[in-house]
Coordinates of C-alpha atoms and ligand atoms in Angstrom, one line a residue:
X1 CA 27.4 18.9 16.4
X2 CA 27.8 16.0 18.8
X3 CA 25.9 12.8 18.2
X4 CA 23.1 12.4 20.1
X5 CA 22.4 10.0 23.0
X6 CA 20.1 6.9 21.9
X7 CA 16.7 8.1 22.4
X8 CA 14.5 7.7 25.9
X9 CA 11.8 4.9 25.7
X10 CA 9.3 8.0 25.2
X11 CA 11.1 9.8 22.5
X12 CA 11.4 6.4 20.3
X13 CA 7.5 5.8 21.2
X14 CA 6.6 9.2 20.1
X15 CA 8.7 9.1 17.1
X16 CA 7.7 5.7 15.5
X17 CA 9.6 4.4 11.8
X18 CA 6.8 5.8 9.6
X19 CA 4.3 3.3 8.4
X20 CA 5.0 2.2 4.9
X21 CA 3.7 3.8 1.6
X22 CA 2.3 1.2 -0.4
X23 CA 3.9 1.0 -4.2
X24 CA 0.8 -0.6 -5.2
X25 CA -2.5 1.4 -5.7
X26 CA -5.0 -0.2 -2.8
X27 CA -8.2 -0.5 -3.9
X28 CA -9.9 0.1 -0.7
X29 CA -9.9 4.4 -0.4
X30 CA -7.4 4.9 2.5
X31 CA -8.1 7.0 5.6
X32 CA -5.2 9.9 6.4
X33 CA -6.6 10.8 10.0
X34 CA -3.3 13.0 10.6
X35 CA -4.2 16.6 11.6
X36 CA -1.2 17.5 10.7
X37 CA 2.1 17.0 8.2
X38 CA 5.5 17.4 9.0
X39 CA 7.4 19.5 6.1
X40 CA 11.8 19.1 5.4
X41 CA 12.0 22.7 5.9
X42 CA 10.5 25.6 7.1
X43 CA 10.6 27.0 3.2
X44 CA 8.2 24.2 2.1
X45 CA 5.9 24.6 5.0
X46 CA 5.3 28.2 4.1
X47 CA 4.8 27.7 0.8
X48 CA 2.4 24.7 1.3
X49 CA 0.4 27.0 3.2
X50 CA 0.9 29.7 1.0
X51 CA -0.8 27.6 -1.6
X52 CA 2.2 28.5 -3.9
X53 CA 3.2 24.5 -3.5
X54 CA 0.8 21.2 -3.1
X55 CA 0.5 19.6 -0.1
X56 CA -1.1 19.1 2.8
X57 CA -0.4 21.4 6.3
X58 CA -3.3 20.7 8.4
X59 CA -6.4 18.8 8.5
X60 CA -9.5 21.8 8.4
X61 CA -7.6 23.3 5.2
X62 CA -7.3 20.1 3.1
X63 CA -7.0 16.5 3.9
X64 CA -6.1 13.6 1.6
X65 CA -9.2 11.3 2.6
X66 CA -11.6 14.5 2.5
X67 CA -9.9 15.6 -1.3
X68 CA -10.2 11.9 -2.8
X69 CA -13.5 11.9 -2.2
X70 CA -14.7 15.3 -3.3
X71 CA -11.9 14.3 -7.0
X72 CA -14.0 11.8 -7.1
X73 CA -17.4 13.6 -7.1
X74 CA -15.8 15.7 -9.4
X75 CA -14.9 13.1 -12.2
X76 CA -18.4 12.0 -12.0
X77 CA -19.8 15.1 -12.6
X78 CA -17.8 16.7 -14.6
X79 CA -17.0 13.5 -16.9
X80 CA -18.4 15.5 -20.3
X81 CA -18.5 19.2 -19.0
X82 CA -15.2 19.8 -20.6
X83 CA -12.4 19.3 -18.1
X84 CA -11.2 21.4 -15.5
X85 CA -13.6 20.7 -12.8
X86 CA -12.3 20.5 -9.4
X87 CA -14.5 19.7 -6.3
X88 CA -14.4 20.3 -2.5
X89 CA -15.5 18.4 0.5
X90 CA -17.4 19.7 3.9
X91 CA -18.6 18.3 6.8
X92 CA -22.4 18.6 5.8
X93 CA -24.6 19.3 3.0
X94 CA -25.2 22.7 4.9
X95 CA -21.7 23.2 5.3
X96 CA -21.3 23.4 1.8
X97 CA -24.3 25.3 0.7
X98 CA -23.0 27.4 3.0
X99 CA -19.1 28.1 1.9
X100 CA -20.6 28.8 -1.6
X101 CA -23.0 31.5 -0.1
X102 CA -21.1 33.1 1.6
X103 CA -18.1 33.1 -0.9
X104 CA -19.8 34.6 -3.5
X105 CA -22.8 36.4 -1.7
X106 CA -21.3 40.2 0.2
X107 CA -24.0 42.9 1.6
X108 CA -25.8 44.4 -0.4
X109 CA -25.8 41.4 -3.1
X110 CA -28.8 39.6 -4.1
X111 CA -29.7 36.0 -4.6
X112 CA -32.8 34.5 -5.9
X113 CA -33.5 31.4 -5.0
X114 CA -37.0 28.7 -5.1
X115 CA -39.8 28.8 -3.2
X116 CA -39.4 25.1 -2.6
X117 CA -35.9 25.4 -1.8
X118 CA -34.4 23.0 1.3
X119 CA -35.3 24.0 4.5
X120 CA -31.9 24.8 5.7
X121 CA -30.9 26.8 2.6
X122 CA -34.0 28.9 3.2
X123 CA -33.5 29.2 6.7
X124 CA -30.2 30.8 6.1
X125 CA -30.8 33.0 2.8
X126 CA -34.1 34.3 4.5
X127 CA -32.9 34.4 8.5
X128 CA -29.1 34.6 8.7
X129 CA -27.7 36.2 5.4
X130 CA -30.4 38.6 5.8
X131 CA -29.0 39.8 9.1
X132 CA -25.6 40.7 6.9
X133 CA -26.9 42.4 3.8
X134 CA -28.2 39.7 1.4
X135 CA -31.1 39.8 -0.2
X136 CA -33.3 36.3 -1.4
X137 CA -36.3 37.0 -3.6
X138 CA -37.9 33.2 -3.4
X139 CA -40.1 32.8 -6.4
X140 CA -40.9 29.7 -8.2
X141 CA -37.8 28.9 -10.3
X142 CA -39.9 26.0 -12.7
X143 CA -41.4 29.5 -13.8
X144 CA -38.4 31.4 -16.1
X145 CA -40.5 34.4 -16.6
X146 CA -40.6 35.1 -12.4
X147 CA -36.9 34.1 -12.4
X148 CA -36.2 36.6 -15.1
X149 CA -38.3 39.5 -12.9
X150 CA -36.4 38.6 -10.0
X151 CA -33.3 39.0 -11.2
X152 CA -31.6 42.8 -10.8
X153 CA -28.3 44.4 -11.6
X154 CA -26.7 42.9 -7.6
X155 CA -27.9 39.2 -8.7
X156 CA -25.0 37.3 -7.6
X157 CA -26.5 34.3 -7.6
X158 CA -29.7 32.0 -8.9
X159 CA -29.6 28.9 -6.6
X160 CA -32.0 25.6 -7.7
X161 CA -32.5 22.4 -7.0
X162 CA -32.5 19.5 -9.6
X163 CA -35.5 17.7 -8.1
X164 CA -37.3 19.7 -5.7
X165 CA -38.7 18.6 -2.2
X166 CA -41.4 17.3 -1.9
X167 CA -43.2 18.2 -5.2
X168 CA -40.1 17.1 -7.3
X169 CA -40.1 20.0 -9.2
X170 CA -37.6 19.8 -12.1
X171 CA -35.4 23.0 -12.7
X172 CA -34.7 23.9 -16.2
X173 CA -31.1 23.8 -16.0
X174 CA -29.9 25.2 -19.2
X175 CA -32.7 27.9 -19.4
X176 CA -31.6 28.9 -15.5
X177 CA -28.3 29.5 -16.4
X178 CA -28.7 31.1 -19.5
X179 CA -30.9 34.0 -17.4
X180 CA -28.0 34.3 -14.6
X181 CA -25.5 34.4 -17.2
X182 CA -27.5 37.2 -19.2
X183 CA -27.3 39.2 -15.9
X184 CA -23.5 38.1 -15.2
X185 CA -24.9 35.8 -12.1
X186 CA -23.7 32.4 -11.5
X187 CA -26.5 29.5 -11.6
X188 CA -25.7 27.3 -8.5
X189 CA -27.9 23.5 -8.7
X190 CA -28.3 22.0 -5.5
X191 CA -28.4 18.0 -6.9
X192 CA -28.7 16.1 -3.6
X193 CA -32.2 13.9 -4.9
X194 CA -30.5 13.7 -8.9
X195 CA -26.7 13.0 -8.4
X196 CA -25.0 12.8 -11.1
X197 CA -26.5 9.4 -12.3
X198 CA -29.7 10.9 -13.0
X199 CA -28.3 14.1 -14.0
X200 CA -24.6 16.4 -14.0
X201 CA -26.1 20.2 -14.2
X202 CA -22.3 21.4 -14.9
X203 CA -23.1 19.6 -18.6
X204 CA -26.2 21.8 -19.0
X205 CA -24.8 25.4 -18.3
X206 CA -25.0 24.9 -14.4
X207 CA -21.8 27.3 -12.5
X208 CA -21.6 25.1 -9.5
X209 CA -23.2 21.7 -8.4
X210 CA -23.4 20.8 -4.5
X211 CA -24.7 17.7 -2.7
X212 CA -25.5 16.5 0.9
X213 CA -23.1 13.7 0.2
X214 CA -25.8 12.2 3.6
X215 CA -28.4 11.1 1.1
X216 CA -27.5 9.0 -2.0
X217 CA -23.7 9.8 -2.2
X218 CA -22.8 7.6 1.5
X219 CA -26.3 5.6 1.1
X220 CA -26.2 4.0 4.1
X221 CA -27.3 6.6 6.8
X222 CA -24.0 6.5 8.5
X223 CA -22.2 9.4 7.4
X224 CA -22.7 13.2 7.4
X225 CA -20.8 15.3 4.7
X226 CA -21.4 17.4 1.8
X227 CA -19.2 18.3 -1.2
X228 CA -19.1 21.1 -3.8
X229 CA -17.5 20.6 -7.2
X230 CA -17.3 23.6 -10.4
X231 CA -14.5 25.0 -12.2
X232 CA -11.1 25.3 -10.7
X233 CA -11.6 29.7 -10.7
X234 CA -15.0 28.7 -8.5
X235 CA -13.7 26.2 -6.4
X236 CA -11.0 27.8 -4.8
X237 CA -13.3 31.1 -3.2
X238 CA -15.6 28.4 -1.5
X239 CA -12.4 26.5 -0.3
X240 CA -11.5 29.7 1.2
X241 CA -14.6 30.4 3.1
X242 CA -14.4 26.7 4.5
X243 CA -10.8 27.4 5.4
X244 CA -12.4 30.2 7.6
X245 CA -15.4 28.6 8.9
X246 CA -14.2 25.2 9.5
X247 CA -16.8 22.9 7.7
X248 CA -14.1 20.5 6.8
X249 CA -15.2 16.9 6.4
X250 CA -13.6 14.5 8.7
X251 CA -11.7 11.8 7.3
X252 CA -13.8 8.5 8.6
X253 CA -16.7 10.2 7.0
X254 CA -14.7 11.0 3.5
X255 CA -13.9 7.5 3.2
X256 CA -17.1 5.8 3.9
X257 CA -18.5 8.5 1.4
X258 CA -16.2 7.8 -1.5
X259 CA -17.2 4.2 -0.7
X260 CA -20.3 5.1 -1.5
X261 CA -19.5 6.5 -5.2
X262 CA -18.5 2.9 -6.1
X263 CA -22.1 1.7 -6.2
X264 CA -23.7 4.8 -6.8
X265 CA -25.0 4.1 -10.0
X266 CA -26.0 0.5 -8.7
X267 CA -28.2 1.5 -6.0
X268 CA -29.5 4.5 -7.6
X269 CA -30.7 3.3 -10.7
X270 CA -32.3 0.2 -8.9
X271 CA -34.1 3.1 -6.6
X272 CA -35.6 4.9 -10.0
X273 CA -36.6 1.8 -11.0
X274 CA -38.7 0.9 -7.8
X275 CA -39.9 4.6 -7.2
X276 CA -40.9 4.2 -11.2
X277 CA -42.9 1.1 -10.4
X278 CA -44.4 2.5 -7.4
X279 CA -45.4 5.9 -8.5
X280 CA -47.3 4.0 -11.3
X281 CA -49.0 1.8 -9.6
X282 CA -50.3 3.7 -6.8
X283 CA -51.5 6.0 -8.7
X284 CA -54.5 4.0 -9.9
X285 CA -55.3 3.2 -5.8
X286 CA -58.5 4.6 -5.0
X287 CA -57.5 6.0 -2.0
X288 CA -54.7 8.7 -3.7
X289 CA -55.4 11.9 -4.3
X290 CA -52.3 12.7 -6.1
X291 CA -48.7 11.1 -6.7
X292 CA -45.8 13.9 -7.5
X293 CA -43.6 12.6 -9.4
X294 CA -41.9 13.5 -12.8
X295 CA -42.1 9.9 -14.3
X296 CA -45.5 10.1 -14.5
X297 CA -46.8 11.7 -17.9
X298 CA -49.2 14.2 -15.9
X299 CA -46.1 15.6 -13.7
X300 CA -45.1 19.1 -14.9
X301 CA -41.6 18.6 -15.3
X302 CA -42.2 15.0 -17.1
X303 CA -40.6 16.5 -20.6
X304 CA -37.8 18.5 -19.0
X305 CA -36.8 15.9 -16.7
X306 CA -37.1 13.3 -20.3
X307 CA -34.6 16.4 -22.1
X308 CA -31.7 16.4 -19.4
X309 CA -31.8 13.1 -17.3
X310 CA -30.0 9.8 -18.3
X311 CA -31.3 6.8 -19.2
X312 CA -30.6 3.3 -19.6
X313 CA -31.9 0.2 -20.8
X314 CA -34.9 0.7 -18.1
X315 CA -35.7 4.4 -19.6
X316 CA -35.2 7.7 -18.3
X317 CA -34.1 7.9 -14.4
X318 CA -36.6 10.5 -13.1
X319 CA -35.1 9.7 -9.1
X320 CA -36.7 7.7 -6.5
X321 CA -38.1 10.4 -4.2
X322 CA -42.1 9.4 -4.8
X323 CA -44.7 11.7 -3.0
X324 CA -47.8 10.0 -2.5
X325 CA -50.8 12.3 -1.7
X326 CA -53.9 10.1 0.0
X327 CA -57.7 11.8 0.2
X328 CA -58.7 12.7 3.4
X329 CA -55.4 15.7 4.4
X330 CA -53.5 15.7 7.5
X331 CA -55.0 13.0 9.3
X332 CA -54.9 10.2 6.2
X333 CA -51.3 11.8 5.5
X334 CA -50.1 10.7 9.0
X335 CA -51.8 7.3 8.9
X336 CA -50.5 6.4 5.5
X337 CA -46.9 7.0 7.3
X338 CA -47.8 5.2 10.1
X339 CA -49.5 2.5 8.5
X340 CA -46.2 0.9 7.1
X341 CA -44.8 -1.9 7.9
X342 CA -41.4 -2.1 5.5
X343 CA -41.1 1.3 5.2
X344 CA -40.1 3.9 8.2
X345 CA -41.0 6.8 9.2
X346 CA -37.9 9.0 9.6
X347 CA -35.8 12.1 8.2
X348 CA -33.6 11.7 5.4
X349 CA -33.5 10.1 2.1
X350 CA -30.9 8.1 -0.6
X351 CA -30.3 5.3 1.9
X352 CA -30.7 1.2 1.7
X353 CA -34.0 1.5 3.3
X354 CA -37.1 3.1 2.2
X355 CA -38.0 6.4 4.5
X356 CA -41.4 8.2 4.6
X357 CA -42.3 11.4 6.1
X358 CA -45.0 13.1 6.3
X359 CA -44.4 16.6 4.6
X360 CA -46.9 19.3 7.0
X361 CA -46.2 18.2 10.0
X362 CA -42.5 17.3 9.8
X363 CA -40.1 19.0 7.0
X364 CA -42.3 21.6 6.4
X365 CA -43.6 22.2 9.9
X366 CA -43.2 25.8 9.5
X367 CA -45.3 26.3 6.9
X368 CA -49.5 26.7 7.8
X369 CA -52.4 25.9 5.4
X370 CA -52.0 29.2 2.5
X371 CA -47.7 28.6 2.5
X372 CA -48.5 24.9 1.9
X373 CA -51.1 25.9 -0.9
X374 CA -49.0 28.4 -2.2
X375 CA -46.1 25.5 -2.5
X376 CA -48.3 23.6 -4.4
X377 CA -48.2 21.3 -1.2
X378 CA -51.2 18.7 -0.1
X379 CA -51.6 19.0 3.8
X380 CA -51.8 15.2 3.3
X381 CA -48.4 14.6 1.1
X382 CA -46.1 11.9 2.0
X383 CA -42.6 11.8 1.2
X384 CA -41.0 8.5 -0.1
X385 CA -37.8 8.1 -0.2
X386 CA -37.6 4.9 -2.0
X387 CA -34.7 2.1 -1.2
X388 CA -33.3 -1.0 -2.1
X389 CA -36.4 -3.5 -0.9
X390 CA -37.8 -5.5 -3.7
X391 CA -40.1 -3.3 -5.6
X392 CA -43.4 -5.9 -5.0
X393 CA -42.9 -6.0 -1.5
X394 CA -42.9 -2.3 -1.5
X395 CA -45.8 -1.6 -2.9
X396 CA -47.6 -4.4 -1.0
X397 CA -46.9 -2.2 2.1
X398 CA -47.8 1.0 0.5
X399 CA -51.1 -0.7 -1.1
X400 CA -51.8 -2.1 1.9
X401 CA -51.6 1.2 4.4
X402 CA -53.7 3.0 1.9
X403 CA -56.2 0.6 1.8
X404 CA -56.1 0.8 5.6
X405 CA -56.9 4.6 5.4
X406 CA -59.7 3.7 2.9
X407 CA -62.5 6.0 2.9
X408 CA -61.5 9.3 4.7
X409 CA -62.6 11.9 2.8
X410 CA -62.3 10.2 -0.5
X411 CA -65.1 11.6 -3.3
X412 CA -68.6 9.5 -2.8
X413 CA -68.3 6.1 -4.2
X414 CA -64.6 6.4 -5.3
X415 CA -63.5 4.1 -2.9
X416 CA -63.7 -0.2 -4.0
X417 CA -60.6 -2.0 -3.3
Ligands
PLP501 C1 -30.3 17.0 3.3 C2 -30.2 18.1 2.3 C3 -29.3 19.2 2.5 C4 -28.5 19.4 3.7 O1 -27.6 18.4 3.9 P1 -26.9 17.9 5.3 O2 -25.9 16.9 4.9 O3 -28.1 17.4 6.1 O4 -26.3 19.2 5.9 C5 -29.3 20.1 1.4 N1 -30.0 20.0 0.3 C6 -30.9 19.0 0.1 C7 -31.7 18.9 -1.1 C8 -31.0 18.0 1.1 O5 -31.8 17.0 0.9

């Protein structure tokens, strides 16, 4: 071969000395925003992307930013579940619930699947994999005898949700699985309001765990992802299906979500212990008709919830997702909402700031009067989605819109703030 000319001003641009690799570990997560890797030959390349060697190929099939931040989920919750648990990252919560329905979901398969399950996992069980052959019975999965009747011989799946929206329903984790095991089905938690500081379903019997990595995971309301993480033999069918659909998570997002792991357990245990404190002391306000949620002694899913979540110092961590339900329906609902002044009235949950919604007329638009009832769901329920605000000055705003709703509808005489 002859040697080659030196190199034109744009070939030595295009080709810039490769930027160092640091022998040191940096402990800020790093961001790999390549889309794609270069191999030494053209054997290495095809075995890279013949999975038969590590490595990376191409951004949408694995990324180094998107799989230290779902190796991290992973270590956190599978830290006592006995090893081997692998996790995978996507672009959205949705992006993930979706990989691991349709990798393990074909037509003619069933899945069953709550009543109260997330809008967007019930929009596409009941309106998209419906269209291909899969069949959702939805029953209510707190009750193990309808969960048991549900289930048939093409049970592929029994999907539930840690802490349910917006009644915060706890699931039974160990009794779920044990039923979908029974019928050779895999129990798949959806753990977005729990993560794995409140509770790691892959320790109680739970097949797969997945998260909107949006809510608590980031915590900051800036960044959109999702992650799955299970058993190395599970993982790799849902990596497959994102491989094909393209709900990889993009690098920015994988490294301000990762960032978010490293106080994780700070802000969320913080966020318990206001939505404790609130829950409580709303719930002697006149105005309140009825506060969901499974710290309180009254709230179904008190003991269950006392069984399988941690605790610290400050007690059990029962989450800091607090429906408040005021007298008067729709209309008191929508003023207690719009009668904060700390809290906001937006979509969401898990961030710095604390979020209301009201449930009817916003997340659960679609239901009418007899769905809602049948949900166990007040027309008047708020959703609060408690943040990092000091708890007094939180429940000075809260306090103070319900005293501002005062008397609709309340029982005669109940009302003497
Ligand atoms: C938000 C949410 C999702 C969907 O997550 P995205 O990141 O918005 O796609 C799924 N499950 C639960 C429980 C959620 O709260």
């Amino acid at each position: 071969m002859t040697e080659a000319p030196p190199p034109g001003e744009n070939t030595r641009a295009v080709h810039l000395p490769p930027p160092p690799v640091p022998a040191q570990s940096a402990l800020g997560g790093a961001v790999w925003r390549s889309t794609t890797y270069s191999f030494d030959t053209s054997q290495e390349y095809a075995d890279v992307l013949g999975d038969r060697a590590p490595g990376y190929s191409y951004s949408r099939v694995d990324n180094p930013t998107a799989d230290a931040f779902a190796q991290a989920v992973a270590a956190m919750e599978g830290v006592r579940a006995g090893g081997g648990v692998a996790g995978q990252a996507f672009a959205s919560g949705m992006a993930a619930i979706s990989a691991v329905l349709l990798a393990f979901t074909h037509a003619g398969a069933h899945v069953v699947a709550p009543t109260a399950a997330y809008g967007g996992t019930y929009g596409l069980l009941a309106e998209l994999l419906s269209r291909f052959g899969v069949h959702t019975d939805f029953v209510d999965t707190t009750d193990l005898g309808r969960v048991r009747a549900a289930i048939r011989p093409e049970t592929r799946l029994v999907w539930a949700e840690t802490l349910a929206n917006p009644t915060m329903a706890v699931a039974d984790i160990p009794a779920l699985a044990e039923a979908a095991h029974e019928a050779d089905a895999l129990l798949v938690v959806d753990s977005t309001f729990a993560t794995p500081v409140v509770c790691r379903p892959l320790e109680h019997g739970a097949d797969l765990v997945v998260h909107s990595a949006t809510k608590y995971i980031g915590g900051h309301s800036d960044a959109t992802g999702g992650v799955v993480v299970g058993r190395g033999g599970l993982i790799g069918p849902v990596r497959t299906v994102r491989i094909h659909t393209g709900g990889m998570l993009a690098p920015d997002e994988a490294f301000l979500l990762r960032r978010g792991l490293e106080t994780l357990p700070l802000r969320v245990r913080r966020q318990c212990d206001t939505a404790a404190q609130l829950a409580a002391a709303v719930a002697r306000h006149p105005a309140v008709a009825r506060v969901d949620y499974p710290g309180l002694p009254g709230h179904p899913g008190h003991e269950t919830a006392r069984r399988l979540y941690d605790s610290g110092p400050e007690g059990t961590r029962f989450g800091a997702v607090v429906t408040i339900t005021p007298y008067g329906g729709r209309a008191a609902g929508m003023a207690l909402a719009d009668g904060l002044r700390l809290g906001l009235v937006a979509p969401s949950l898990g961030g710095t700031h604390t979020l209301a919604g009201h449930v009817a007329s916003t997340t659960h638009r679609q239901m009418d009067e007899h769905a809602l009832a049948a949900a166990g769901i007040d027309p008047g329920a708020v959703r609060f989605s408690v943040g990092l605000e000091d708890a007094d000055d939180l429940i000075f705003d809260v306090t103070n819109a319900l005293t501002a709703i005062g008397h609709a509808g309340m029982p005669d005489g109940a009302f003497n703030p």
